[in-house]
Amino acid sequence: MKRFRLAAVLAAALLTLLPTTAQAAEYPDPVPLTGQQIIHDPTVIRLKSGAYAAYSTGGIIGARLSEDRTHWDDAGNAFTEPPSWWYEYNDTGDPWAPDISYRAGRYWLYYAVSSWGTNHSAIGVATSRSGMPGTWTDHGKVLTSETTDTWNAIDPAVTRADGKLWMAFGSYWTGIRMVELDPATGKAVPGTTVHHLATRPDAPYAVEGPYIVRHGRFYYLFASYDACCAGVNSTYKIRVGRSTSITGPYVDSTGTPLLQGGGDLLLAGHGRYIGTGGQSVFKDDGKDWLAYHYYDAQDEGTPKLGLNRLTWSKEGWPKVL
């Protein structure tokens, strides 16, 4: 579940969490960054202006800007003030886990608001011509969930496939789901089927934060497994499966369905980089990049931005560099 909170560094706990040198060597470190690196659940895009924008959980959707993808500056928040309907879901108007994309001449920003620990949740959408913080116009609710539902309407991620617009979403409450969106409004098609993409065998079904990209003839579902939001005690890790259909079924490289707990491990905590997750994928000059947060074990578990090149094997599976 996605609430930005930090845990103090406990030396004894840290010793048990840090992997061995051999384990750490299996995963690359994020590329070196400078400036304002504090971030949670990042979504990154290269704007038409050439600059990079990263939006995230924290503040009224926290904003970071960069000219070179290396040095990042704090740019305030996406919104100047919370839309009033956010307070239907929590007392602080606290939004989570944004997703940015570009289509039809506008930038589209999806995000979630929720009551902590429940699936009384909603996904909202806003648009902007420039994609810059302070320029977003909110358009209200895209999809909602209530305590009577078996899914949780948070962690949106939008993708296009077969001439249609789709949104993956979900956290715990039986995992990852997907609905079709109306391209004109950006909101869920009335009466749309809620497809089931991934879950875990046992409660609390700890899989969330989906992100789907197409590579070759496959759609790849990236998701965060296990626990976030506990500083150096976080166990977040990124797993992936693929399907020839946007609505699944998704399987890992062994053929295990993601609906049965499958998923190839793409990136896990190592060294100082604990709890890697909250991921998204973006393109830059034709290359794929993985954006995520990690909790810095050398900085009291502060969540920071991780960026790694994403490449593809001959068999068509992603790998971080």
XYZ file of C-alpha atoms in Angstrom:
321
model
C 0.000 0.000 0.000
C 1.254 3.435 -0.867
C 1.765 5.876 1.974
C 4.945 7.909 2.106
C 6.527 7.261 5.507
C 10.106 6.750 6.641
C 11.505 4.267 9.138
C 14.572 4.884 11.279
C 17.668 2.920 10.464
C 18.138 0.077 12.924
C 21.607 -1.378 12.757
C 20.569 -4.905 13.688
C 17.740 -4.968 11.154
C 19.971 -3.574 8.461
C 22.498 -6.329 8.881
C 19.811 -8.909 8.197
C 18.459 -7.030 5.200
C 21.651 -6.354 3.289
C 22.373 -9.116 0.749
C 25.702 -10.835 0.450
C 28.243 -9.512 -2.052
C 27.331 -12.306 -4.440
C 23.637 -11.429 -4.239
C 24.287 -7.713 -4.639
C 26.326 -8.332 -7.778
C 23.250 -9.792 -9.467
C 21.586 -6.377 -9.663
C 23.046 -3.169 -11.087
C 23.086 0.027 -9.065
C 20.999 2.933 -10.366
C 22.812 5.471 -12.526
C 24.384 8.338 -10.534
C 22.040 11.315 -10.048
C 22.445 14.770 -8.499
C 20.153 17.422 -7.078
C 16.765 16.625 -5.555
C 16.581 12.836 -5.588
C 13.914 12.299 -2.910
C 10.929 10.675 -4.614
C 8.355 7.891 -4.198
C 6.434 5.995 -6.931
C 8.029 7.945 -9.807
C 6.512 8.361 -13.257
C 8.936 9.969 -15.729
C 8.476 11.446 -19.190
C 10.537 13.490 -21.618
C 8.430 16.514 -22.475
C 8.093 17.984 -25.971
C 10.250 20.856 -24.698
C 13.135 18.412 -24.244
C 13.112 18.582 -20.452
C 12.366 15.599 -18.221
C 9.523 15.630 -15.720
C 9.053 13.210 -12.841
C 5.858 13.152 -10.794
C 5.482 11.179 -7.601
C 3.698 10.440 -4.339
C 4.376 13.230 -1.844
C 2.848 16.681 -1.676
C 0.006 17.421 -4.108
C 1.716 15.023 -6.512
C 5.341 16.054 -6.166
C 7.203 17.337 -9.239
C 10.880 17.125 -10.227
C 12.413 18.569 -13.411
C 15.683 17.858 -15.219
C 17.393 19.108 -18.362
C 19.751 16.162 -18.728
C 18.128 13.208 -16.859
C 20.980 13.400 -14.322
C 20.466 16.561 -12.270
C 16.967 16.955 -10.815
C 15.387 20.035 -9.253
C 12.383 20.282 -6.964
C 9.550 21.877 -8.954
C 6.823 21.941 -6.326
C 3.596 20.088 -7.034
C 1.463 19.171 -10.014
C -1.513 21.044 -8.520
C -1.574 24.374 -6.748
C -4.286 23.016 -4.406
C -6.096 19.687 -3.979
C -9.367 19.236 -5.913
C -12.203 19.207 -3.385
C -13.355 15.667 -4.215
C -10.073 14.202 -2.918
C -11.291 14.789 0.632
C -14.003 12.169 0.112
C -11.237 9.575 0.423
C -8.915 10.946 3.093
C -8.719 13.896 5.432
C -5.499 15.297 4.040
C -6.251 15.254 0.309
C -3.229 13.015 -0.159
C -2.784 11.602 -3.716
C -0.624 8.590 -4.558
C 1.209 6.879 -7.389
C 0.750 9.099 -10.470
C 1.136 7.993 -14.090
C 1.959 10.442 -16.905
C 1.473 9.892 -20.635
C 0.985 11.925 -23.818
C -1.720 11.577 -26.447
C -4.076 13.710 -28.519
C -1.985 16.832 -28.029
C -2.157 16.729 -24.223
C -0.353 15.234 -21.265
C -2.537 13.003 -19.111
C -1.835 12.533 -15.415
C -3.596 9.691 -13.600
C -3.321 9.294 -9.826
C -5.050 7.663 -6.833
C -6.641 8.910 -3.623
C -7.563 6.450 -0.902
C -8.267 5.830 2.745
C -5.243 4.190 4.343
C -5.674 0.452 4.756
C -9.004 0.217 2.890
C -10.164 -0.052 -0.706
C -12.376 3.021 -0.372
C -10.393 4.503 -3.249
C -10.591 6.446 -6.483
C -8.419 7.050 -9.524
C -8.527 10.568 -10.975
C -7.210 12.210 -14.145
C -5.917 15.637 -15.106
C -4.614 17.109 -18.373
C -2.065 19.742 -19.379
C -0.799 21.140 -22.680
C 2.763 21.469 -21.386
C 3.045 18.756 -18.725
C 4.576 21.267 -16.327
C 3.669 21.544 -12.638
C 0.968 24.089 -11.910
C -0.654 23.733 -15.355
C -2.881 20.710 -14.713
C -6.670 20.784 -15.030
C -8.383 18.079 -13.012
C -11.268 16.140 -14.590
C -12.430 14.116 -11.611
C -12.900 10.410 -11.050
C -11.924 7.753 -13.577
C -12.774 4.658 -11.534
C -13.707 4.025 -7.901
C -13.762 1.078 -5.524
C -15.554 0.476 -2.253
C -15.231 -1.996 0.584
C -17.752 -4.260 -1.178
C -15.407 -4.643 -4.173
C -12.698 -7.273 -4.523
C -10.208 -4.815 -6.063
C -8.594 -1.529 -5.045
C -8.733 1.484 -7.391
C -5.191 2.810 -6.884
C -1.855 2.719 -8.741
C -3.097 3.511 -12.283
C -1.027 2.880 -15.418
C -2.397 3.668 -18.878
C -1.423 2.060 -22.166
C -2.782 1.785 -25.707
C -3.366 -1.517 -27.490
C -5.381 -2.691 -30.483
C -6.761 0.784 -31.057
C -8.106 1.018 -27.507
C -7.050 2.729 -24.301
C -6.521 0.595 -21.195
C -5.722 1.198 -17.549
C -4.066 -1.353 -15.291
C -4.433 -0.711 -11.575
C -4.509 -2.420 -8.227
C -3.028 -3.069 -4.836
C -3.555 -6.057 -2.571
C -7.325 -6.909 -2.618
C -6.584 -9.799 -5.049
C -3.979 -7.895 -7.015
C -3.752 -6.296 -10.444
C -6.792 -5.462 -12.558
C -7.488 -3.714 -15.875
C -10.341 -1.744 -17.452
C -10.937 -0.098 -20.808
C -10.992 3.715 -20.937
C -12.896 6.092 -23.182
C -10.195 7.913 -25.209
C -12.246 11.102 -25.333
C -12.751 11.484 -21.587
C -9.889 9.332 -20.298
C -12.357 7.680 -17.918
C -13.551 4.093 -17.547
C -16.008 2.940 -20.194
C -19.406 2.508 -18.476
C -20.006 -1.148 -17.651
C -16.449 -2.089 -18.650
C -15.192 -5.552 -17.779
C -12.717 -5.597 -14.885
C -10.008 -7.989 -16.088
C -7.785 -9.824 -13.586
C -4.066 -9.816 -14.486
C -1.979 -10.843 -11.458
C -2.282 -11.916 -7.835
C -0.561 -13.958 -5.115
C -1.727 -17.341 -3.776
C -2.347 -16.117 -0.229
C -3.632 -13.009 1.526
C -2.694 -10.180 1.680
C -1.960 -10.698 -2.054
C 1.036 -8.360 -1.908
C 1.341 -7.245 -5.518
C 0.644 -3.701 -6.730
C 1.846 -0.810 -8.857
C 1.384 -2.294 -12.364
C 2.995 -0.871 -15.466
C 2.536 -2.333 -18.968
C 4.703 -1.778 -22.033
C 4.775 -3.395 -25.447
C 7.958 -4.885 -26.893
C 7.811 -6.905 -30.103
C 4.661 -9.002 -30.112
C 4.307 -9.096 -26.321
C 2.839 -6.899 -23.629
C 4.958 -6.877 -20.466
C 3.426 -6.394 -17.037
C 5.827 -4.991 -14.434
C 4.608 -4.994 -10.828
C 5.900 -4.377 -7.309
C 5.741 -7.368 -4.967
C 5.868 -7.516 -1.153
C 6.015 -4.525 1.215
C 6.822 -0.876 0.576
C 6.845 2.240 2.729
C 8.911 1.002 5.695
C 12.294 2.532 4.937
C 15.099 -0.012 5.242
C 12.577 -2.601 6.413
C 10.832 -2.510 3.022
C 10.897 -5.691 0.932
C 9.611 -4.282 -2.381
C 10.935 -5.924 -5.537
C 10.001 -5.737 -9.213
C 8.699 -8.765 -11.116
C 7.535 -9.124 -14.708
C 5.425 -11.360 -16.932
C 4.195 -11.114 -20.501
C 1.228 -11.855 -22.749
C 0.319 -11.615 -26.426
C -2.953 -9.974 -25.334
C -3.211 -6.752 -23.350
C -5.795 -8.345 -21.051
C -3.704 -11.471 -20.436
C -3.107 -14.139 -19.410
C 0.375 -13.023 -18.322
C 3.045 -15.647 -17.616
C 6.687 -15.593 -16.559
C 9.609 -17.226 -18.390
C 8.811 -20.606 -16.809
C 5.207 -20.439 -17.997
C 3.800 -19.817 -14.520
C 0.745 -17.523 -14.725
C 0.924 -14.244 -12.820
C -2.565 -15.111 -11.610
C -0.927 -18.012 -9.784
C 1.871 -16.032 -8.165
C 4.313 -16.135 -11.082
C 6.642 -13.363 -12.189
C 10.325 -13.183 -13.113
C 12.394 -11.207 -10.609
C 13.747 -8.154 -12.441
C 15.175 -6.009 -9.638
C 15.455 -6.464 -5.872
C 17.089 -4.590 -3.023
C 20.878 -4.819 -2.827
C 23.591 -2.945 -0.983
C 22.325 0.483 0.066
C 19.387 0.262 -2.388
C 16.573 -1.288 -0.330
C 12.985 -2.007 -1.403
C 13.199 -1.272 -5.131
C 9.706 -0.715 -6.556
C 6.961 1.759 -7.443
C 8.267 1.403 -10.989
C 7.412 2.822 -14.400
C 9.041 2.670 -17.834
C 9.731 5.563 -20.193
C 11.419 6.010 -23.579
C 14.231 8.430 -24.303
C 15.845 8.626 -27.758
C 14.413 5.222 -28.600
C 15.792 3.526 -25.496
C 13.794 2.128 -22.588
C 14.441 3.292 -19.024
C 13.180 1.873 -15.759
C 12.271 4.439 -13.090
C 11.632 3.360 -9.498
C 12.228 4.345 -5.909
C 14.534 2.730 -3.391
C 15.156 3.373 0.308
C 18.694 4.570 0.891
C 20.275 2.549 3.707
C 23.060 5.132 3.904
C 20.611 8.012 4.380
C 18.187 6.836 7.107
C 15.978 4.989 4.631
C 15.064 8.086 2.611
C 13.192 7.169 -0.613
C 15.135 8.193 -3.713
C 14.867 8.039 -7.491
C 16.443 5.080 -9.250
C 17.016 5.022 -13.017
C 18.409 2.123 -15.043
C 18.551 1.311 -18.736
C 16.152 -1.462 -19.670
C 17.307 -3.877 -22.368
C 15.797 -7.018 -23.873
C 17.210 -10.521 -24.250
C 17.076 -12.539 -27.468
C 14.160 -14.401 -25.924
C 12.391 -11.087 -25.383
C 12.703 -10.675 -21.623
C 13.678 -7.368 -19.979
C 16.939 -6.858 -18.110
C 18.234 -3.862 -16.176
C 21.709 -2.457 -16.868
